[in-house]
Short mmCIF file of C-alpha atoms in Angstrom, two decimals:
data_model
loop_
_atom_site.label_atom_id
_atom_site.label_comp_id
_atom_site.label_asym_id
_atom_site.label_seq_id
_atom_site.Cartn_x
_atom_site.Cartn_y
_atom_site.Cartn_z
CA MET H 1 -29.32 -12.67 49.34
CA VAL H 2 -28.37 -15.04 46.71
CA GLU H 3 -24.38 -15.65 46.90
CA SER H 4 -23.12 -14.52 43.53
CA SER H 5 -21.23 -17.95 42.58
CA ASN H 6 -24.20 -19.97 43.30
CA PHE H 7 -26.05 -17.67 41.21
CA LEU H 8 -23.73 -17.50 38.15
CA GLU H 9 -23.76 -21.56 38.43
CA ILE H 10 -27.40 -21.56 38.25
CA VAL H 11 -27.62 -18.69 35.56
CA SER H 12 -25.16 -21.05 33.46
CA GLN H 13 -27.33 -24.07 33.86
CA ALA H 14 -30.35 -21.98 32.67
CA GLN H 15 -28.75 -20.23 29.64
CA ARG H 16 -27.94 -24.15 28.18
CA MET H 17 -31.72 -24.76 28.21
CA GLU H 18 -33.36 -23.86 25.07
CA VAL H 19 -36.60 -23.76 26.19
CA ASP H 20 -36.80 -20.94 29.09
CA PRO H 21 -36.48 -17.25 27.78
CA PRO H 22 -33.26 -15.81 28.23
CA PHE H 23 -34.55 -13.70 31.63
CA GLN H 24 -30.56 -13.73 32.65
CA GLN H 25 -29.27 -11.83 28.99
CA THR H 26 -32.11 -9.66 29.01
CA TYR H 27 -32.34 -8.48 32.34
CA THR H 28 -28.49 -8.47 32.97
CA THR H 29 -28.17 -5.09 34.71
CA LEU H 30 -31.31 -5.80 37.31
CA LEU H 31 -29.89 -9.43 38.20
CA GLU H 32 -26.66 -8.26 39.02
CA LYS H 33 -28.18 -6.06 41.25
CA ALA H 34 -29.30 -8.71 43.49
CA THR H 35 -26.06 -10.70 43.65
CA LYS H 36 -23.92 -7.55 44.95
CA GLY H 37 -26.02 -7.08 47.78
CA ALA H 38 -28.56 -3.95 46.24
CA ALA H 39 -31.98 -5.59 45.88
CA ASP H 40 -34.45 -2.65 45.14
CA HIS H 41 -37.46 -3.95 47.12
CA LYS H 42 -38.50 -5.96 50.05
CA ASP H 43 -38.08 -9.96 49.73
CA VAL H 44 -41.21 -11.40 48.00
CA VAL H 45 -41.22 -14.61 50.13
CA ASP H 46 -41.97 -13.45 53.51
CA ILE H 47 -43.59 -15.97 55.68
CA ILE H 48 -47.21 -15.85 54.50
CA GLU H 49 -50.01 -17.67 56.27
CA GLU H 50 -52.01 -20.25 53.63
CA CYS H 51 -55.51 -20.20 52.95
CA GLU H 52 -58.38 -22.05 51.60
CA LEU H 53 -60.72 -20.09 49.55
CA PRO H 54 -64.45 -20.59 49.88
CA LEU H 55 -65.38 -23.75 48.10
CA ILE H 56 -68.82 -23.80 46.43
CA ASP H 57 -70.34 -26.56 44.81
CA LEU H 58 -71.96 -25.58 41.86
CA GLY H 59 -74.19 -28.78 41.52
CA ARG H 60 -76.33 -27.39 44.27
CA LEU H 61 -77.93 -24.97 41.30
CA ASN H 62 -79.56 -27.75 39.91
CA LEU H 63 -81.38 -28.72 43.25
CA LYS H 64 -84.48 -27.31 44.62
CA ASN H 65 -84.98 -23.36 45.25
CA LEU H 66 -83.87 -22.79 48.64
CA GLU H 67 -80.65 -24.40 48.20
CA LYS H 68 -80.03 -23.14 44.39
CA GLU H 69 -80.46 -19.72 46.14
CA LYS H 70 -78.21 -20.35 49.03
CA CYS H 71 -75.50 -21.43 46.50
CA LYS H 72 -76.05 -18.42 44.64
CA SER H 73 -75.94 -16.22 47.74
CA GLU H 74 -72.49 -17.66 48.68
CA ILE H 75 -71.00 -17.10 45.30
CA ALA H 76 -71.92 -13.36 46.17
CA ARG H 77 -71.00 -12.92 49.21
CA ALA H 78 -67.22 -14.70 48.45
CA SER H 79 -66.99 -12.10 45.65
CA GLN H 80 -67.87 -9.32 48.42
CA GLU H 81 -65.39 -10.47 51.01
CA TRP H 82 -62.78 -12.18 49.06
CA GLY H 83 -62.97 -11.31 45.48
CA PHE H 84 -62.04 -14.81 45.07
CA PHE H 85 -63.40 -18.33 45.33
CA GLN H 86 -63.11 -21.64 43.80
CA VAL H 87 -65.91 -23.84 42.21
CA VAL H 88 -66.31 -27.69 42.16
CA ASN H 89 -68.92 -29.67 39.97
CA HIS H 90 -68.35 -26.79 37.34
CA GLY H 91 -69.15 -28.33 33.93
CA ILE H 92 -65.73 -28.87 32.89
CA SER H 93 -64.90 -32.56 32.48
CA ARG H 94 -61.40 -33.73 33.83
CA GLU H 95 -60.69 -35.07 30.30
CA ILE H 96 -61.13 -31.60 28.93
CA LEU H 97 -58.84 -29.85 31.68
CA ASP H 98 -55.98 -32.66 31.43
CA LYS H 99 -55.99 -32.56 27.75
CA MET H 100 -55.49 -28.68 27.94
CA ARG H 101 -52.55 -29.22 30.37
CA SER H 102 -50.82 -31.41 28.12
CA GLU H 103 -51.10 -29.61 25.04
CA GLN H 104 -49.97 -26.44 26.89
CA VAL H 105 -46.95 -28.21 28.16
CA LYS H 106 -45.86 -29.29 24.64
CA VAL H 107 -46.36 -25.95 23.27
CA PHE H 108 -44.05 -24.15 26.14
CA LYS H 109 -41.64 -27.17 25.68
CA GLN H 110 -40.75 -25.80 22.05
CA PRO H 111 -37.32 -24.18 21.95
CA PHE H 112 -37.38 -20.34 22.99
CA ASN H 113 -36.47 -19.27 19.36
CA GLU H 114 -39.66 -21.09 18.06
CA LYS H 115 -41.78 -19.86 20.79
CA SER H 116 -41.16 -15.99 20.08
CA LYS H 117 -41.34 -16.53 16.45
CA GLU H 118 -44.81 -18.04 16.85
CA GLU H 119 -47.14 -15.11 16.04
CA GLU H 120 -44.94 -14.51 12.88
CA PHE H 121 -46.43 -17.90 11.20
CA LEU H 122 -49.30 -18.92 13.27
CA ASN H 123 -51.31 -15.72 12.12
CA LEU H 124 -51.43 -14.85 15.59
CA SER H 125 -51.87 -10.81 16.53
CA ARG H 126 -48.25 -9.09 17.62
CA GLY H 127 -47.53 -9.89 20.97
CA THR H 128 -49.46 -13.00 21.53
CA TYR H 129 -46.47 -14.38 23.17
CA ARG H 130 -45.13 -12.95 25.90
CA TRP H 131 -42.48 -13.42 28.62
CA GLY H 132 -40.79 -11.15 31.35
CA THR H 133 -41.31 -7.56 31.55
CA PRO H 134 -39.94 -5.19 28.86
CA THR H 135 -41.03 -2.01 30.86
CA ALA H 136 -39.47 -3.35 34.27
CA THR H 137 -36.88 -0.65 35.57
CA CYS H 138 -36.30 -2.45 38.74
CA LEU H 139 -36.78 -6.03 40.24
CA LYS H 140 -40.06 -5.76 41.82
CA GLN H 141 -41.30 -4.98 38.41
CA LEU H 142 -40.29 -7.97 36.76
CA SER H 143 -42.24 -10.91 35.91
CA TRP H 144 -40.63 -14.59 35.59
CA SER H 145 -42.88 -16.05 33.57
CA GLU H 146 -43.84 -16.64 29.72
CA ALA H 147 -47.46 -16.73 28.50
CA PHE H 148 -49.68 -17.02 25.10
CA HIS H 149 -52.39 -14.45 25.35
CA ILE H 150 -54.74 -15.32 22.71
CA PRO H 151 -57.60 -13.26 21.74
CA MET H 152 -60.54 -15.87 21.40
CA SER H 153 -61.65 -14.88 17.82
CA GLU H 154 -58.06 -15.81 16.64
CA ILE H 155 -58.22 -18.91 18.15
CA GLN H 156 -61.64 -19.58 16.40
CA VAL H 157 -60.06 -18.61 12.78
CA SER H 158 -56.51 -19.70 13.26
CA ASN H 159 -54.84 -22.52 11.53
CA GLY H 160 -51.53 -21.58 13.31
CA PHE H 161 -51.25 -24.06 16.28
CA SER H 162 -51.44 -27.76 15.85
CA THR H 163 -54.79 -28.99 15.27
CA ALA H 164 -54.84 -30.83 18.65
CA LEU H 165 -53.81 -27.69 20.68
CA SER H 166 -56.46 -25.31 18.77
CA SER H 167 -59.34 -27.89 19.02
CA THR H 168 -58.27 -28.19 22.87
CA MET H 169 -58.07 -24.53 23.23
CA GLU H 170 -61.80 -24.04 21.62
CA GLN H 171 -63.35 -27.12 23.59
CA PHE H 172 -61.78 -25.43 26.74
CA ALA H 173 -62.83 -22.00 26.49
CA THR H 174 -66.40 -22.70 24.99
CA THR H 175 -66.99 -24.78 28.23
CA VAL H 176 -65.54 -21.99 30.39
CA ALA H 177 -67.43 -19.46 28.58
CA ASN H 178 -70.87 -21.14 29.83
CA LEU H 179 -69.58 -21.23 33.35
CA ALA H 180 -68.57 -17.52 32.94
CA HIS H 181 -71.89 -16.45 32.00
CA LYS H 182 -73.76 -18.33 34.53
CA LEU H 183 -71.53 -16.78 37.55
CA ALA H 184 -71.77 -13.27 35.80
CA GLU H 185 -75.55 -13.84 35.24
CA ILE H 186 -75.77 -14.76 39.31
CA LEU H 187 -73.70 -12.13 40.23
CA ALA H 188 -75.58 -9.53 38.59
CA GLU H 189 -78.88 -10.70 39.99
CA LYS H 190 -77.43 -10.64 43.24
CA PHE H 191 -76.68 -6.79 43.31
CA ASP H 192 -80.31 -6.33 41.69
CA CYS H 193 -79.00 -5.26 38.26
CA LYS H 194 -81.18 -7.58 36.30
CA SER H 195 -80.47 -6.86 32.58
CA ASP H 196 -78.77 -8.07 29.48
CA PHE H 197 -76.12 -6.08 29.63
CA ILE H 198 -73.39 -9.35 30.08
CA LYS H 199 -75.07 -11.37 27.55
CA GLU H 200 -74.75 -8.27 25.28
CA ASN H 201 -71.70 -7.68 25.77
CA CYS H 202 -69.17 -10.35 26.75
CA LEU H 203 -69.33 -12.36 23.61
CA SER H 204 -67.02 -15.54 23.01
CA SER H 205 -65.29 -13.40 20.34
CA THR H 206 -64.35 -10.55 22.99
CA CYS H 207 -62.69 -12.50 25.36
CA TYR H 208 -58.96 -14.05 26.08
CA LEU H 209 -57.12 -17.44 26.78
CA ARG H 210 -53.84 -17.16 28.38
CA MET H 211 -51.37 -20.01 28.90
CA ASN H 212 -48.78 -19.48 31.60
CA ARG H 213 -45.79 -20.85 32.55
CA TYR H 214 -43.43 -19.95 35.47
CA PRO H 215 -39.99 -21.33 34.78
CA PRO H 216 -37.70 -22.15 37.84
CA CYS H 217 -36.39 -19.07 39.19
CA PRO H 218 -32.50 -19.03 40.69
CA ILE H 219 -33.59 -16.19 42.78
CA PRO H 220 -37.07 -16.91 44.17
CA SER H 221 -36.94 -14.27 47.36
CA GLU H 222 -36.06 -11.27 44.68
CA VAL H 223 -38.21 -11.78 41.54
CA PHE H 224 -42.23 -12.22 41.31
CA ALA H 225 -43.52 -15.06 39.03
CA LEU H 226 -46.21 -12.36 38.26
CA MET H 227 -46.21 -9.08 40.09
CA PRO H 228 -49.07 -7.82 42.17
CA HIS H 229 -52.19 -6.70 40.03
CA THR H 230 -55.69 -6.97 39.65
CA ASP H 231 -57.58 -8.01 36.29
CA SER H 232 -58.86 -5.69 33.89
CA ASP H 233 -62.06 -8.01 33.10
CA PHE H 234 -65.38 -8.93 34.24
CA LEU H 235 -64.24 -12.43 35.79
CA THR H 236 -61.30 -14.50 35.67
CA ILE H 237 -61.31 -18.36 35.37
CA LEU H 238 -58.31 -20.28 36.41
CA HIS H 239 -57.16 -23.62 36.02
CA GLN H 240 -53.76 -24.11 38.01
CA ASP H 241 -51.51 -26.90 39.00
CA GLU H 242 -50.64 -28.13 42.19
CA VAL H 243 -47.33 -26.63 42.43
CA GLY H 244 -48.95 -23.32 44.13
CA GLY H 245 -47.59 -19.79 44.12
CA LEU H 246 -50.75 -17.83 44.06
CA GLN H 247 -51.10 -15.31 46.77
CA LEU H 248 -53.91 -12.54 47.10
CA VAL H 249 -54.52 -9.81 49.82
CA LYS H 250 -57.50 -10.19 52.25
CA ASP H 251 -57.75 -7.54 54.92
CA GLY H 252 -54.60 -5.76 54.05
CA LYS H 253 -52.82 -9.13 54.32
CA TRP H 254 -51.20 -11.40 51.55
CA PHE H 255 -52.36 -15.09 51.91
CA ALA H 256 -50.97 -18.17 50.03
CA VAL H 257 -53.71 -20.18 48.49
CA LYS H 258 -53.69 -23.79 48.84
CA PRO H 259 -54.05 -25.60 45.60
CA ASN H 260 -57.14 -27.73 44.83
CA PRO H 261 -56.70 -29.77 41.98
CA ASP H 262 -60.72 -30.59 41.66
CA ALA H 263 -61.47 -26.70 41.70
CA LEU H 264 -61.52 -24.12 39.22
CA ILE H 265 -60.51 -20.42 40.77
CA ILE H 266 -62.64 -17.79 40.16
CA ASN H 267 -62.08 -14.10 40.86
CA ILE H 268 -63.15 -10.37 40.09
CA GLY H 269 -62.27 -8.39 37.70
CA ASP H 270 -61.91 -4.14 37.62
CA LEU H 271 -64.74 -4.24 35.58
CA PHE H 272 -67.42 -5.67 37.17
CA GLN H 273 -66.19 -3.64 40.42
CA ALA H 274 -66.87 -0.44 38.83
CA TRP H 275 -70.42 -1.85 37.44
CA SER H 276 -71.41 -3.15 40.73
CA ASN H 277 -70.27 0.10 42.34
CA ASP H 278 -67.79 -1.39 44.57
CA VAL H 279 -70.41 -4.33 45.74
CA TYR H 280 -67.93 -6.83 44.61
CA LYS H 281 -64.30 -6.53 44.80
CA SER H 282 -61.17 -6.86 42.37
CA VAL H 283 -58.39 -7.94 44.53
CA GLU H 284 -55.02 -7.39 44.45
CA HIS H 285 -53.04 -11.11 43.53
CA ARG H 286 -49.52 -12.60 42.57
CA VAL H 287 -47.64 -15.27 41.95
CA VAL H 288 -44.25 -16.11 43.76
CA THR H 289 -41.76 -17.99 41.85
CA ASN H 290 -39.88 -21.43 42.79
CA PRO H 291 -36.44 -22.23 42.69
CA ARG H 292 -36.80 -25.75 41.48
CA VAL H 293 -40.18 -26.24 40.14
CA GLU H 294 -42.03 -24.75 36.80
CA ARG H 295 -45.48 -23.92 37.40
CA PHE H 296 -48.49 -24.06 34.62
CA SER H 297 -51.91 -22.31 34.61
CA THR H 298 -54.52 -21.52 32.21
CA ALA H 299 -56.93 -18.64 32.47
CA TYR H 300 -59.95 -17.40 30.79
CA PHE H 301 -60.50 -13.78 30.93
CA PHE H 302 -64.32 -12.70 30.30
CA CYS H 303 -64.02 -9.32 28.35
CA PRO H 304 -66.63 -7.44 26.77
CA SER H 305 -66.27 -5.56 23.32
CA TYR H 306 -63.67 -2.82 23.49
CA ASP H 307 -66.72 -0.27 23.00
CA THR H 308 -68.53 -1.37 25.79
CA VAL H 309 -69.34 1.43 27.76
CA ILE H 310 -68.80 0.61 31.98
CA GLN H 311 -71.41 2.40 34.08
CA SER H 312 -72.74 1.62 37.53
CA CYS H 313 -76.25 0.19 37.72
CA TYR H 314 -76.22 2.33 41.22
CA GLU H 315 -76.20 6.43 42.11
CA PRO H 316 -74.28 8.03 43.27
CA SER H 317 -71.68 6.23 41.18
CA VAL H 318 -68.08 5.99 42.68
CA TYR H 319 -66.36 5.64 39.06
CA ARG H 320 -67.34 7.94 35.90
CA LYS H 321 -68.31 5.96 32.75
CA PHE H 322 -65.71 4.99 30.57
CA SER H 323 -65.63 2.13 27.64
CA PHE H 324 -63.39 -1.01 28.17
CA LYS H 325 -60.99 0.61 25.27
CA GLU H 326 -60.12 3.65 27.34
CA TYR H 327 -59.44 1.61 30.50
CA ARG H 328 -57.30 -0.87 28.74
CA GLN H 329 -55.56 2.13 27.07
CA GLN H 330 -55.19 3.99 30.42
CA VAL H 331 -53.50 0.53 32.08
CA GLN H 332 -51.21 0.41 29.42
CA GLU H 333 -50.05 3.95 29.82
CA ASP H 334 -49.72 3.52 33.15
CA VAL H 335 -47.28 0.48 33.16
CA GLN H 336 -45.06 1.99 30.28
CA LYS H 337 -44.39 5.21 32.46
CA LEU H 338 -44.78 4.27 36.02
CA GLY H 339 -44.08 0.54 35.56
CA HIS H 340 -47.18 -0.80 37.38
CA LYS H 341 -51.22 -0.25 37.04
CA ILE H 342 -53.11 2.20 38.82
CA GLY H 343 -56.48 0.69 37.80
CA LEU H 344 -60.05 1.79 39.16
CA ARG H 345 -58.44 4.60 40.97
CA ARG H 346 -58.02 6.77 37.73
CA PHE H 347 -61.95 6.48 37.16
CA LEU H 348 -62.92 7.58 40.59
CA VAL H 349 -65.72 10.42 40.31
#
């Protein structure tokens, strides 16, 4: 538990920093509970064992047939057993990754008032810039983070962000999109669902790019940087820095993911789990806060159009068929009413 005097001193320092969102002012009631010894959930920094995700060298996909098939099988196995894996020789150059990180840091270093008004003059949809958790009613529902969550269609047409950032985002997204399609097709092949479904429905214009920043947090034992959740897409491709903080559930236990600066992290989303009839697993994950160091990451969400209907390739189906729009709306309703996502359990047959 944080001592009140130390906490208030840190709060005072944080309030003088124009870059950070005003967590302390907005969530005063929730934070005061922590200083009074009335935290409303178990500490989020219990001792967690560190793990290394399955590491797959995608360069083997260019080798002879036997090695190529072994690589595909490893991708499928990791998606079944972990729901997460990491890849190297993925086709995204170090130059692109470094440029993306550099431009991302620049936009987050803007004063908060400028960031929070970005969408007003950048021709971006409402809610592009996000921070905290407006629906939080207790500390366990609060995410100590800020993000730009941008539809790819807006990156391609917007003149809003700086030319350098817009160009870098589009370059990053284009190369990552190719990787997402390649991995999705492999996974579809490996559960014997060879079709043009992915190619026809997951277009570059239907996907999203999310730039994340996790500011230092004065009460890291009480608050998540990103609360536990599963992703609502087909696949997520993540580029993170070396700070660490990503954790996932494996065999009913939380594990901390060891950062690998040379790798991209891939995780299965809810739509792939439903489409594969539970062959692949959309795994709960979270990000924990750090009291001293900020953390950055960039995520690419591989999504279909809103009208796309998700239906299992196998019978009997675990889930009833549903559209992506219906799924997103149900998730949003649950978060607003309950403070957390129910997800695929809502769609069980």
